[in-house]
mmCIF file of C-alpha atoms in Angstrom:
data_model
loop_
_atom_site.group_PDB
_atom_site.id
_atom_site.type_symbol
_atom_site.label_atom_id
_atom_site.label_comp_id
_atom_site.label_asym_id
_atom_site.label_seq_id
_atom_site.Cartn_x
_atom_site.Cartn_y
_atom_site.Cartn_z
ATOM 1 C CA MET B 222 131.451 18.038 111.734
ATOM 2 C CA TRP B 223 130.430 21.641 112.438
ATOM 3 C CA ALA B 224 126.745 20.718 112.052
ATOM 4 C CA TRP B 225 127.150 17.778 114.459
ATOM 5 C CA MET B 226 128.847 20.000 117.034
ATOM 6 C CA GLU B 227 126.251 22.750 116.672
ATOM 7 C CA GLY B 228 123.370 20.314 117.084
ATOM 8 C CA LYS B 229 124.970 18.764 120.159
ATOM 9 C CA LEU B 230 125.661 22.228 121.589
ATOM 10 C CA HIS B 231 122.056 23.455 121.531
ATOM 11 C CA LYS B 232 120.551 20.067 122.393
ATOM 12 C CA GLU B 233 122.630 19.042 125.419
ATOM 13 C CA TYR B 234 124.462 22.094 126.773
ATOM 14 C CA GLN B 235 122.395 25.258 126.076
ATOM 15 C CA PRO B 236 125.030 27.829 127.178
ATOM 16 C CA LYS B 237 123.933 31.180 128.590
ATOM 17 C CA ASN B 238 127.027 33.306 127.935
ATOM 18 C CA VAL B 239 130.157 33.306 125.802
ATOM 19 C CA GLU B 240 132.321 31.658 128.486
ATOM 20 C CA GLU B 241 129.905 28.745 128.833
ATOM 21 C CA LEU B 242 129.739 28.560 125.048
ATOM 22 C CA LYS B 243 133.511 28.101 124.790
ATOM 23 C CA ASP B 244 133.591 25.533 127.608
ATOM 24 C CA SER B 245 130.770 23.581 126.005
ATOM 25 C CA LEU B 246 132.514 23.532 122.617
ATOM 26 C CA GLU B 247 135.698 22.211 124.231
ATOM 27 C CA GLN B 248 133.753 19.397 125.918
ATOM 28 C CA ILE B 249 132.089 18.532 122.618
ATOM 29 C CA ARG B 250 135.470 18.491 120.862
ATOM 30 C CA GLN B 251 136.826 16.004 123.386
ATOM 31 C CA SER B 252 133.797 13.749 122.845
ATOM 32 C CA ILE B 253 134.252 13.429 119.064
ATOM 33 C CA PRO B 254 134.512 9.670 118.409
ATOM 34 C CA ALA B 255 137.384 8.356 116.315
ATOM 35 C CA SER B 256 134.943 6.252 114.288
ATOM 36 C CA MET B 257 133.308 9.441 113.008
ATOM 37 C CA LEU B 258 136.636 10.751 111.725
ATOM 38 C CA HIS B 259 137.457 7.442 110.043
ATOM 39 C CA ASN B 260 134.054 7.280 108.358
ATOM 40 C CA MET B 261 134.398 10.848 107.109
ATOM 41 C CA PHE B 262 137.785 10.275 105.478
ATOM 42 C CA ASP B 263 137.094 6.722 104.283
ATOM 43 C CA GLY B 264 133.865 7.850 102.624
ATOM 44 C CA PHE B 265 135.540 10.829 100.966
ATOM 45 C CA GLN B 266 136.478 8.827 97.873
ATOM 46 C CA ALA B 267 132.910 7.576 97.414
ATOM 47 C CA ARG B 268 131.495 11.094 97.825
ATOM 48 C CA MET B 269 133.841 12.448 95.154
ATOM 49 C CA GLN B 270 132.810 9.635 92.798
ATOM 50 C CA ARG B 271 129.186 10.562 93.443
ATOM 51 C CA VAL B 272 129.904 14.211 92.572
ATOM 52 C CA VAL B 273 131.367 13.095 89.235
ATOM 53 C CA ASP B 274 128.420 10.795 88.553
ATOM 54 C CA LEU B 275 125.928 13.585 89.300
ATOM 55 C CA ASP B 276 127.867 16.050 87.090
ATOM 56 C CA GLY B 277 128.587 18.486 89.899
ATOM 57 C CA SER B 278 125.148 18.516 91.492
ATOM 58 C CA ARG B 279 124.750 18.156 95.227
ATOM 59 C CA PRO B 280 125.678 14.710 96.565
ATOM 60 C CA PHE B 281 122.981 12.413 97.904
ATOM 61 C CA LEU B 282 120.427 13.704 95.401
ATOM 62 C CA SER B 283 119.693 10.073 94.568
ATOM 63 C CA MET B 284 118.419 9.703 98.129
ATOM 64 C CA ALA B 285 115.529 12.099 97.484
ATOM 65 C CA LYS B 286 112.190 10.718 98.517
ATOM 66 C CA GLY B 287 109.622 9.868 95.888
ATOM 67 C CA ILE B 288 108.521 7.081 93.602
ATOM 68 C CA VAL B 289 110.768 8.123 90.723
ATOM 69 C CA ALA B 290 113.873 8.352 92.914
ATOM 70 C CA LEU B 291 113.203 4.959 94.508
ATOM 71 C CA GLN B 292 112.674 3.415 91.102
ATOM 72 C CA LYS B 293 116.074 4.705 89.959
ATOM 73 C CA LEU B 294 117.776 3.348 93.080
ATOM 74 C CA ARG B 295 116.275 -0.087 92.502
ATOM 75 C CA GLU B 296 117.462 -0.102 88.906
ATOM 76 C CA GLN B 297 120.939 1.063 89.929
ATOM 77 C CA ALA B 298 121.244 -1.732 92.497
ATOM 78 C CA ALA B 299 120.139 -4.369 89.997
ATOM 79 C CA THR B 300 122.457 -3.012 87.271
ATOM 80 C CA LEU B 301 125.514 -2.921 89.543
ATOM 81 C CA LYS B 302 124.924 -6.532 90.583
ATOM 82 C CA LYS B 303 124.675 -7.616 86.938
ATOM 83 C CA TYR B 304 127.942 -5.965 85.916
ATOM 84 C CA HIS B 305 129.731 -6.766 89.191
ATOM 85 C CA PRO B 306 128.404 -10.124 90.414
ATOM 86 C CA ASP B 307 131.247 -10.453 92.926
ATOM 87 C CA TRP B 308 130.236 -7.283 94.771
ATOM 88 C CA SER B 309 128.508 -7.684 98.103
ATOM 89 C CA PHE B 310 125.259 -5.931 98.982
ATOM 90 C CA ASN B 311 127.141 -3.716 101.449
ATOM 91 C CA LYS B 312 129.447 -2.481 98.690
ATOM 92 C CA ILE B 313 126.536 -1.818 96.343
ATOM 93 C CA GLY B 314 124.757 0.064 99.118
ATOM 94 C CA LYS B 315 127.773 2.322 99.665
ATOM 95 C CA LYS B 316 127.921 3.085 95.948
ATOM 96 C CA ILE B 317 124.316 4.276 95.697
ATOM 97 C CA GLY B 318 123.817 5.416 99.301
ATOM 98 C CA CYS B 319 121.346 2.772 100.517
ATOM 99 C CA ARG B 320 121.224 0.041 103.125
ATOM 100 C CA HIS B 321 122.261 -3.485 102.184
ATOM 101 C CA SER B 322 118.757 -4.777 102.975
ATOM 102 C CA PHE B 323 117.316 -2.470 100.298
ATOM 103 C CA ASP B 324 119.827 -3.744 97.731
ATOM 104 C CA SER B 325 119.384 -7.424 98.563
ATOM 105 C CA ARG B 326 115.608 -7.195 98.288
ATOM 106 C CA TRP B 327 115.456 -5.597 94.848
ATOM 107 C CA VAL B 328 118.436 -7.451 93.391
ATOM 108 C CA ARG B 329 116.826 -10.777 94.290
ATOM 109 C CA ARG B 330 113.563 -9.625 92.762
ATOM 110 C CA ASP B 331 115.383 -8.716 89.572
ATOM 111 C CA GLN B 332 117.177 -12.081 89.505
ATOM 112 C CA ALA B 333 113.800 -13.789 89.893
ATOM 113 C CA CYS B 334 112.544 -11.812 86.837
ATOM 114 C CA GLU B 335 110.064 -9.888 88.985
ATOM 115 C CA PRO B 336 109.270 -6.230 88.177
ATOM 116 C CA LEU B 337 111.147 -3.517 90.082
ATOM 117 C CA HIS B 338 108.314 -0.995 89.996
ATOM 118 C CA ASP B 339 105.432 -0.855 92.458
ATOM 119 C CA GLN B 340 102.489 -2.784 91.126
ATOM 120 C CA SER B 341 98.973 -1.441 91.313
ATOM 121 C CA ARG B 342 96.905 -2.650 94.238
ATOM 122 C CA SER B 343 93.235 -3.362 94.363
ATOM 123 C CA GLY B 344 91.137 -1.307 96.736
ATOM 124 C CA ARG B 345 88.511 1.358 96.969
ATOM 125 C CA PRO B 346 88.670 4.246 94.506
ATOM 126 C CA PRO B 347 90.429 7.413 95.705
ATOM 127 C CA LYS B 348 88.302 9.868 97.619
ATOM 128 C CA ALA B 349 89.624 12.808 95.576
ATOM 129 C CA ASP B 350 88.967 12.596 91.837
ATOM 130 C CA ALA B 351 91.095 14.374 89.227
ATOM 131 C CA ALA B 352 89.240 17.679 89.569
ATOM 132 C CA ALA B 353 89.457 17.628 93.364
ATOM 133 C CA GLN B 354 93.165 16.813 93.212
ATOM 134 C CA GLU B 355 93.712 19.828 90.968
ATOM 135 C CA HIS B 356 91.936 22.051 93.510
ATOM 136 C CA ILE B 357 94.145 20.660 96.293
ATOM 137 C CA VAL B 358 97.363 21.350 94.378
ATOM 138 C CA MET B 359 96.244 24.878 93.436
ATOM 139 C CA ALA B 360 95.287 25.658 97.035
ATOM 140 C CA ALA B 361 98.710 24.508 98.255
ATOM 141 C CA GLN B 362 100.352 27.178 96.087
ATOM 142 C CA LEU B 363 98.546 30.011 97.872
ATOM 143 C CA PRO B 364 100.698 32.062 100.285
ATOM 144 C CA GLU B 365 98.294 31.602 103.186
ATOM 145 C CA CYS B 366 98.294 27.785 102.863
ATOM 146 C CA ARG B 367 101.527 26.583 104.438
ATOM 147 C CA THR B 368 100.370 23.297 105.946
ATOM 148 C CA ALA B 369 98.051 20.503 104.870
ATOM 149 C CA ALA B 370 95.570 21.619 107.538
ATOM 150 C CA ASP B 371 95.495 25.098 105.964
ATOM 151 C CA VAL B 372 94.812 23.554 102.546
ATOM 152 C CA ALA B 373 91.957 21.422 103.913
ATOM 153 C CA ALA B 374 90.397 24.444 105.650
ATOM 154 C CA LYS B 375 90.730 26.566 102.494
ATOM 155 C CA LEU B 376 88.987 23.936 100.367
ATOM 156 C CA GLN B 377 86.204 23.607 102.937
ATOM 157 C CA GLN B 378 85.684 27.360 103.008
ATOM 158 C CA ASP B 379 85.903 28.207 99.297
ATOM 159 C CA GLN B 380 85.031 25.017 97.392
ATOM 160 C CA HIS B 381 82.915 23.235 100.038
ATOM 161 C CA LEU B 382 85.145 20.183 99.621
ATOM 162 C CA SER B 383 85.729 18.136 102.746
ATOM 163 C CA PHE B 384 89.027 16.242 102.877
ATOM 164 C CA SER B 385 91.049 15.048 105.812
ATOM 165 C CA VAL B 386 94.573 16.277 106.404
ATOM 166 C CA THR B 387 95.920 12.794 105.592
ATOM 167 C CA THR B 388 94.165 12.801 102.216
ATOM 168 C CA VAL B 389 95.529 16.245 101.397
ATOM 169 C CA LYS B 390 99.077 15.125 102.225
ATOM 170 C CA ARG B 391 98.734 11.995 100.109
ATOM 171 C CA VAL B 392 97.495 13.938 97.079
ATOM 172 C CA LEU B 393 100.257 16.538 97.366
ATOM 173 C CA ARG B 394 102.944 13.866 97.597
ATOM 174 C CA GLN B 395 101.485 12.035 94.595
ATOM 175 C CA HIS B 396 101.927 15.245 92.581
ATOM 176 C CA GLY B 397 105.603 15.507 93.571
ATOM 177 C CA LEU B 398 105.232 18.189 96.253
ATOM 178 C CA GLN B 399 107.102 18.118 99.545
ATOM 179 C CA HIS B 400 106.720 20.070 102.787
ATOM 180 C CA LEU B 401 110.008 22.002 102.675
ATOM 181 C CA SER B 402 111.467 25.130 104.194
ATOM 182 C CA PRO B 403 113.524 27.556 102.081
ATOM 183 C CA VAL B 404 117.225 26.787 102.131
ATOM 184 C CA ALA B 405 119.432 29.287 103.909
ATOM 185 C CA ARG B 406 122.011 29.474 101.129
ATOM 186 C CA PRO B 407 121.805 29.932 97.354
ATOM 187 C CA MET B 408 121.731 26.899 95.098
ATOM 188 C CA LEU B 409 124.809 25.780 93.181
ATOM 189 C CA THR B 410 125.554 27.693 89.984
ATOM 190 C CA ASP B 411 127.035 26.163 86.856
ATOM 191 C CA SER B 412 130.501 27.463 87.765
ATOM 192 C CA HIS B 413 130.214 25.820 91.191
ATOM 193 C CA LYS B 414 129.281 22.500 89.599
ATOM 194 C CA LEU B 415 132.203 22.638 87.163
ATOM 195 C CA ALA B 416 134.579 23.387 90.030
ATOM 196 C CA ARG B 417 133.171 20.491 92.076
ATOM 197 C CA VAL B 418 133.618 18.059 89.192
ATOM 198 C CA LYS B 419 137.163 19.275 88.526
ATOM 199 C CA PHE B 420 138.124 18.886 92.189
ATOM 200 C CA ALA B 421 136.477 15.452 92.453
ATOM 201 C CA LYS B 422 138.302 14.128 89.376
ATOM 202 C CA ALA B 423 141.624 15.410 90.729
ATOM 203 C CA VAL B 424 140.993 13.655 94.052
ATOM 204 C CA LEU B 425 139.978 10.384 92.401
ATOM 205 C CA ARG B 426 143.267 10.270 90.498
ATOM 206 C CA ARG B 427 145.256 10.361 93.740
ATOM 207 C CA ASP B 428 146.194 7.525 95.999
ATOM 208 C CA LYS B 429 143.329 6.490 98.261
ATOM 209 C CA THR B 430 145.524 6.794 101.349
ATOM 210 C CA SER B 431 146.774 10.288 100.492
ATOM 211 C CA LYS B 432 143.849 11.836 102.354
ATOM 212 C CA HIS B 433 145.166 10.281 105.573
ATOM 213 C CA ARG B 434 147.991 12.831 105.602
ATOM 214 C CA TRP B 435 145.726 15.878 105.246
ATOM 215 C CA LEU B 436 145.053 18.249 108.109
ATOM 216 C CA ASN B 437 141.914 20.066 107.019
ATOM 217 C CA THR B 438 141.298 23.416 108.711
ATOM 218 C CA ASP B 439 138.162 25.468 108.931
ATOM 219 C CA SER B 440 136.529 28.176 111.014
ATOM 220 C CA LYS B 441 133.013 28.471 112.330
ATOM 221 C CA ILE B 442 130.961 31.096 114.137
ATOM 222 C CA PHE B 443 128.903 29.477 116.904
ATOM 223 C CA HIS B 444 125.983 31.606 118.037
ATOM 224 C CA LEU B 445 124.727 31.632 121.576
ATOM 225 C CA HIS B 446 121.145 31.136 120.427
ATOM 226 C CA LYS B 447 120.005 28.575 117.913
ATOM 227 C CA MET B 448 119.409 29.879 114.418
ATOM 228 C CA GLY B 449 115.708 30.087 113.666
ATOM 229 C CA ARG B 450 114.423 27.960 110.815
ATOM 230 C CA PRO B 451 112.084 29.520 108.210
ATOM 231 C CA LEU B 452 108.516 28.319 107.921
ATOM 232 C CA ARG B 453 107.777 25.342 105.714
ATOM 233 C CA ARG B 454 105.335 25.193 102.817
ATOM 234 C CA TRP B 455 104.256 22.681 100.193
ATOM 235 C CA CYS B 456 106.300 23.071 97.011
ATOM 236 C CA SER B 457 108.298 21.117 94.479
ATOM 237 C CA PRO B 458 112.007 20.652 95.279
ATOM 238 C CA GLY B 459 112.995 22.936 92.391
ATOM 239 C CA ALA B 460 110.864 25.827 93.694
ATOM 240 C CA ARG B 461 112.141 25.697 97.244
ATOM 241 C CA GLY B 462 113.674 29.182 97.249
ATOM 242 C CA THR B 463 116.239 30.736 99.570
ATOM 243 C CA VAL B 464 116.182 33.094 102.543
ATOM 244 C CA PRO B 465 119.026 35.095 104.161
ATOM 245 C CA ARG B 466 120.354 33.878 107.483
ATOM 246 C CA PRO B 467 119.556 36.032 110.524
ATOM 247 C CA LYS B 468 122.412 37.709 112.344
ATOM 248 C CA HIS B 469 123.086 37.493 116.066
ATOM 249 C CA SER B 470 125.521 39.667 117.972
ATOM 250 C CA ILE B 471 126.613 37.146 120.630
ATOM 251 C CA ALA B 472 128.824 34.472 119.100
ATOM 252 C CA ALA B 473 132.269 32.847 119.230
ATOM 253 C CA HIS B 474 134.573 32.552 116.221
ATOM 254 C CA VAL B 475 136.633 29.365 116.440
ATOM 255 C CA TYR B 476 139.258 27.573 114.337
ATOM 256 C CA MET B 477 139.787 23.799 114.364
ATOM 257 C CA GLY B 478 141.735 21.257 112.330
ATOM 258 C CA ILE B 479 140.588 17.722 111.564
ATOM 259 C CA CYS B 480 142.482 14.742 110.182
ATOM 260 C CA TYR B 481 142.095 10.972 110.020
ATOM 261 C CA TRP B 482 143.962 10.577 113.295
ATOM 262 C CA GLY B 483 142.140 13.159 115.429
ATOM 263 C CA VAL B 484 141.200 16.803 115.847
ATOM 264 C CA THR B 485 143.211 19.784 117.014
ATOM 265 C CA LYS B 486 142.352 21.905 119.986
ATOM 266 C CA LEU B 487 140.011 24.848 119.515
ATOM 267 C CA MET B 488 141.397 28.354 119.083
ATOM 268 C CA PHE B 489 139.007 31.249 119.528
ATOM 269 C CA VAL B 490 139.739 34.459 117.620
ATOM 270 C CA THR B 491 138.288 37.939 117.842
ATOM 271 C CA GLY B 492 138.024 38.829 114.168
ATOM 272 C CA THR B 493 138.133 42.524 115.056
ATOM 273 C CA HIS B 494 141.099 43.629 112.894
ATOM 274 C CA LYS B 495 139.983 46.657 110.867
ATOM 275 C CA GLN B 496 143.172 47.406 108.954
ATOM 276 C CA VAL B 497 143.774 45.897 105.549
ATOM 277 C CA SER B 498 146.577 43.343 105.746
ATOM 278 C CA LYS B 499 148.725 41.563 103.179
ATOM 279 C CA PHE B 500 146.762 38.349 103.503
ATOM 280 C CA VAL B 501 144.681 37.681 100.373
ATOM 281 C CA ASN B 502 141.401 35.820 100.644
ATOM 282 C CA PRO B 503 141.732 32.777 98.335
ATOM 283 C CA LYS B 504 138.045 32.916 97.388
ATOM 284 C CA SER B 505 137.627 36.576 96.486
ATOM 285 C CA LYS B 506 141.270 37.230 95.495
ATOM 286 C CA ARG B 507 141.113 40.469 97.508
ATOM 287 C CA LEU B 508 142.876 41.811 100.554
ATOM 288 C CA TYR B 509 141.214 40.383 103.629
ATOM 289 C CA ALA B 510 140.235 42.834 106.397
ATOM 290 C CA GLY B 511 138.532 40.530 108.890
ATOM 291 C CA VAL B 512 140.698 37.988 110.678
ATOM 292 C CA GLY B 513 143.821 39.463 109.047
ATOM 293 C CA SER B 514 147.298 38.066 108.597
ATOM 294 C CA SER B 515 148.482 39.059 112.094
ATOM 295 C CA GLU B 516 145.759 37.077 113.859
ATOM 296 C CA TYR B 517 145.729 34.208 111.372
ATOM 297 C CA SER B 518 149.505 33.899 111.712
ATOM 298 C CA GLU B 519 148.961 33.210 115.415
ATOM 299 C CA VAL B 520 146.425 30.501 114.534
ATOM 300 C CA LEU B 521 148.942 28.853 112.198
ATOM 301 C CA SER B 522 152.014 29.116 114.417
ATOM 302 C CA GLN B 523 150.392 28.475 117.821
ATOM 303 C CA MET B 524 147.790 25.877 116.951
ATOM 304 C CA PHE B 525 147.683 24.284 113.495
ATOM 305 C CA VAL B 526 151.375 23.472 113.039
ATOM 306 C CA PRO B 527 152.110 22.210 116.604
ATOM 307 C CA GLU B 528 148.835 20.316 116.795
ATOM 308 C CA GLY B 529 149.382 18.771 113.367
ATOM 309 C CA ASN B 530 152.835 17.600 114.394
ATOM 310 C CA ARG B 531 151.417 16.133 117.595
ATOM 311 C CA LEU B 532 148.576 14.241 115.890
ATOM 312 C CA PHE B 533 150.688 12.683 113.146
ATOM 313 C CA GLN B 534 153.549 11.835 115.511
ATOM 314 C CA GLN B 535 151.157 10.090 117.895
ATOM 315 C CA ALA B 536 149.667 8.163 114.987
ATOM 316 C CA GLY B 537 153.112 7.192 113.711
ATOM 317 C CA GLN B 538 151.969 7.940 110.154
ATOM 318 C CA TRP B 539 153.069 10.728 107.789
ATOM 319 C CA ALA B 540 154.993 12.427 110.599
ATOM 320 C CA ASP B 541 157.340 14.190 108.162
ATOM 321 C CA LYS B 542 155.014 14.446 105.163
ATOM 322 C CA TRP B 543 151.670 15.634 106.460
ATOM 323 C CA GLN B 544 150.014 18.396 104.483
ATOM 324 C CA LEU B 545 148.002 21.380 105.692
ATOM 325 C CA GLN B 546 144.817 21.974 103.732
ATOM 326 C CA GLN B 547 144.197 25.610 104.570
ATOM 327 C CA ASP B 548 140.724 27.031 105.050
ATOM 328 C CA ASN B 549 139.333 28.398 101.731
ATOM 329 C CA ALA B 550 142.508 27.476 99.829
ATOM 330 C CA LYS B 551 142.441 25.401 96.674
ATOM 331 C CA PRO B 552 143.801 21.867 97.193
ATOM 332 C CA GLN B 553 145.935 22.105 94.063
ATOM 333 C CA ASP B 554 147.591 25.269 95.469
ATOM 334 C CA CYS B 555 148.454 23.452 98.697
ATOM 335 C CA HIS B 556 149.989 20.621 96.672
ATOM 336 C CA GLN B 557 151.785 22.963 94.261
ATOM 337 C CA HIS B 558 153.530 25.005 96.937
ATOM 338 C CA GLY B 559 154.392 21.890 98.954
ATOM 339 C CA LEU B 560 153.014 23.092 102.250
ATOM 340 C CA HIS B 561 154.702 20.430 104.372
ATOM 341 C CA CYS B 562 154.784 22.354 107.625
ATOM 342 C CA ARG B 563 157.653 20.494 109.239
ATOM 343 C CA LYS B 564 159.955 21.520 106.375
ATOM 344 C CA CYS B 565 159.414 25.279 106.660
ATOM 345 C CA PRO B 566 159.596 26.157 110.400
ATOM 346 C CA GLY B 567 161.552 29.360 109.813
ATOM 347 C CA ARG B 568 159.206 30.818 107.255
ATOM 348 C CA ALA B 569 157.036 33.781 108.173
ATOM 349 C CA PHE B 570 153.500 32.491 108.466
ATOM 350 C CA SER B 571 152.081 35.727 107.071
ATOM 351 C CA ASP B 572 154.095 35.102 103.876
ATOM 352 C CA LEU B 573 153.074 31.461 103.981
ATOM 353 C CA ALA B 574 149.394 32.418 104.016
ATOM 354 C CA SER B 575 149.900 34.740 101.065
ATOM 355 C CA LEU B 576 150.918 31.760 98.914
ATOM 356 C CA PHE B 577 147.237 31.008 98.432
ATOM 357 C CA SER B 578 146.440 34.305 96.703
#
């Protein structure tokens, strides 16, 4: 949701100051379609099942481009149809993350006893032989060769080999290389994967409609200028690397809650508290000195609780049993302490936040 809002902000509004930034974000919030919220929550169960199937790796890895990945998707579609003949192609597509047309094509080919792999085609021999392909791959690893045009120019200059940019791209893709930019965050560690699998299994054991009573909260810093993307280069997906995100001084820190029935209003905070408060960051287990308990208590009491009551009362669902999933808090902690906000109106919200320590 944050990524959708940020993309819409810099594509359609392009604010010039903080006031325009806040007004633009409010207009974007009002334009969030209900179908997007329903798809997010309805697809949550399938995404958790995919996390378990991938053993904690990032979801949608099966959608990676390449011959090997496509071959696996075809086999998965054919296997699911064999073991579940009553399933429709739409249901199979949701399970593996593909369109129903992709599933119907390869399932019918498998039922007709036709091979699922790409057959060799007759045609002229490749312009680049094995030795030339090795030179192309080695040149792509050089720091100065970031694009296919740079690789072609390098080969022409050093090896006197003349290849078009299209040929260079085809050879690099055949060797499993992709034109990628370094990711702006570190890759998942083993502890992250174990935590993802544990959370996904806990969610799958719950009732499928239980997520409809969640009010998920999160915060985001929207920058006035679009974050610059690092330069791309040809590399294998495993050697993509990471780069730190640049920092900008002009930004707006905003809190928002999202549930199946709608979104809360935006609440902008300063984040300028310097004193150490009693609020403990659930991630680091340390006293939090940024948006401390005094400011976060205002977010809870003035926005999240009243807005949550309004959304669930308007929906006529879970009005007395809705649950606040606090930003950075563990879902099992929310469930353990029974954070049903309508049942604890007299409780100090600073003490309520400290429950997630």
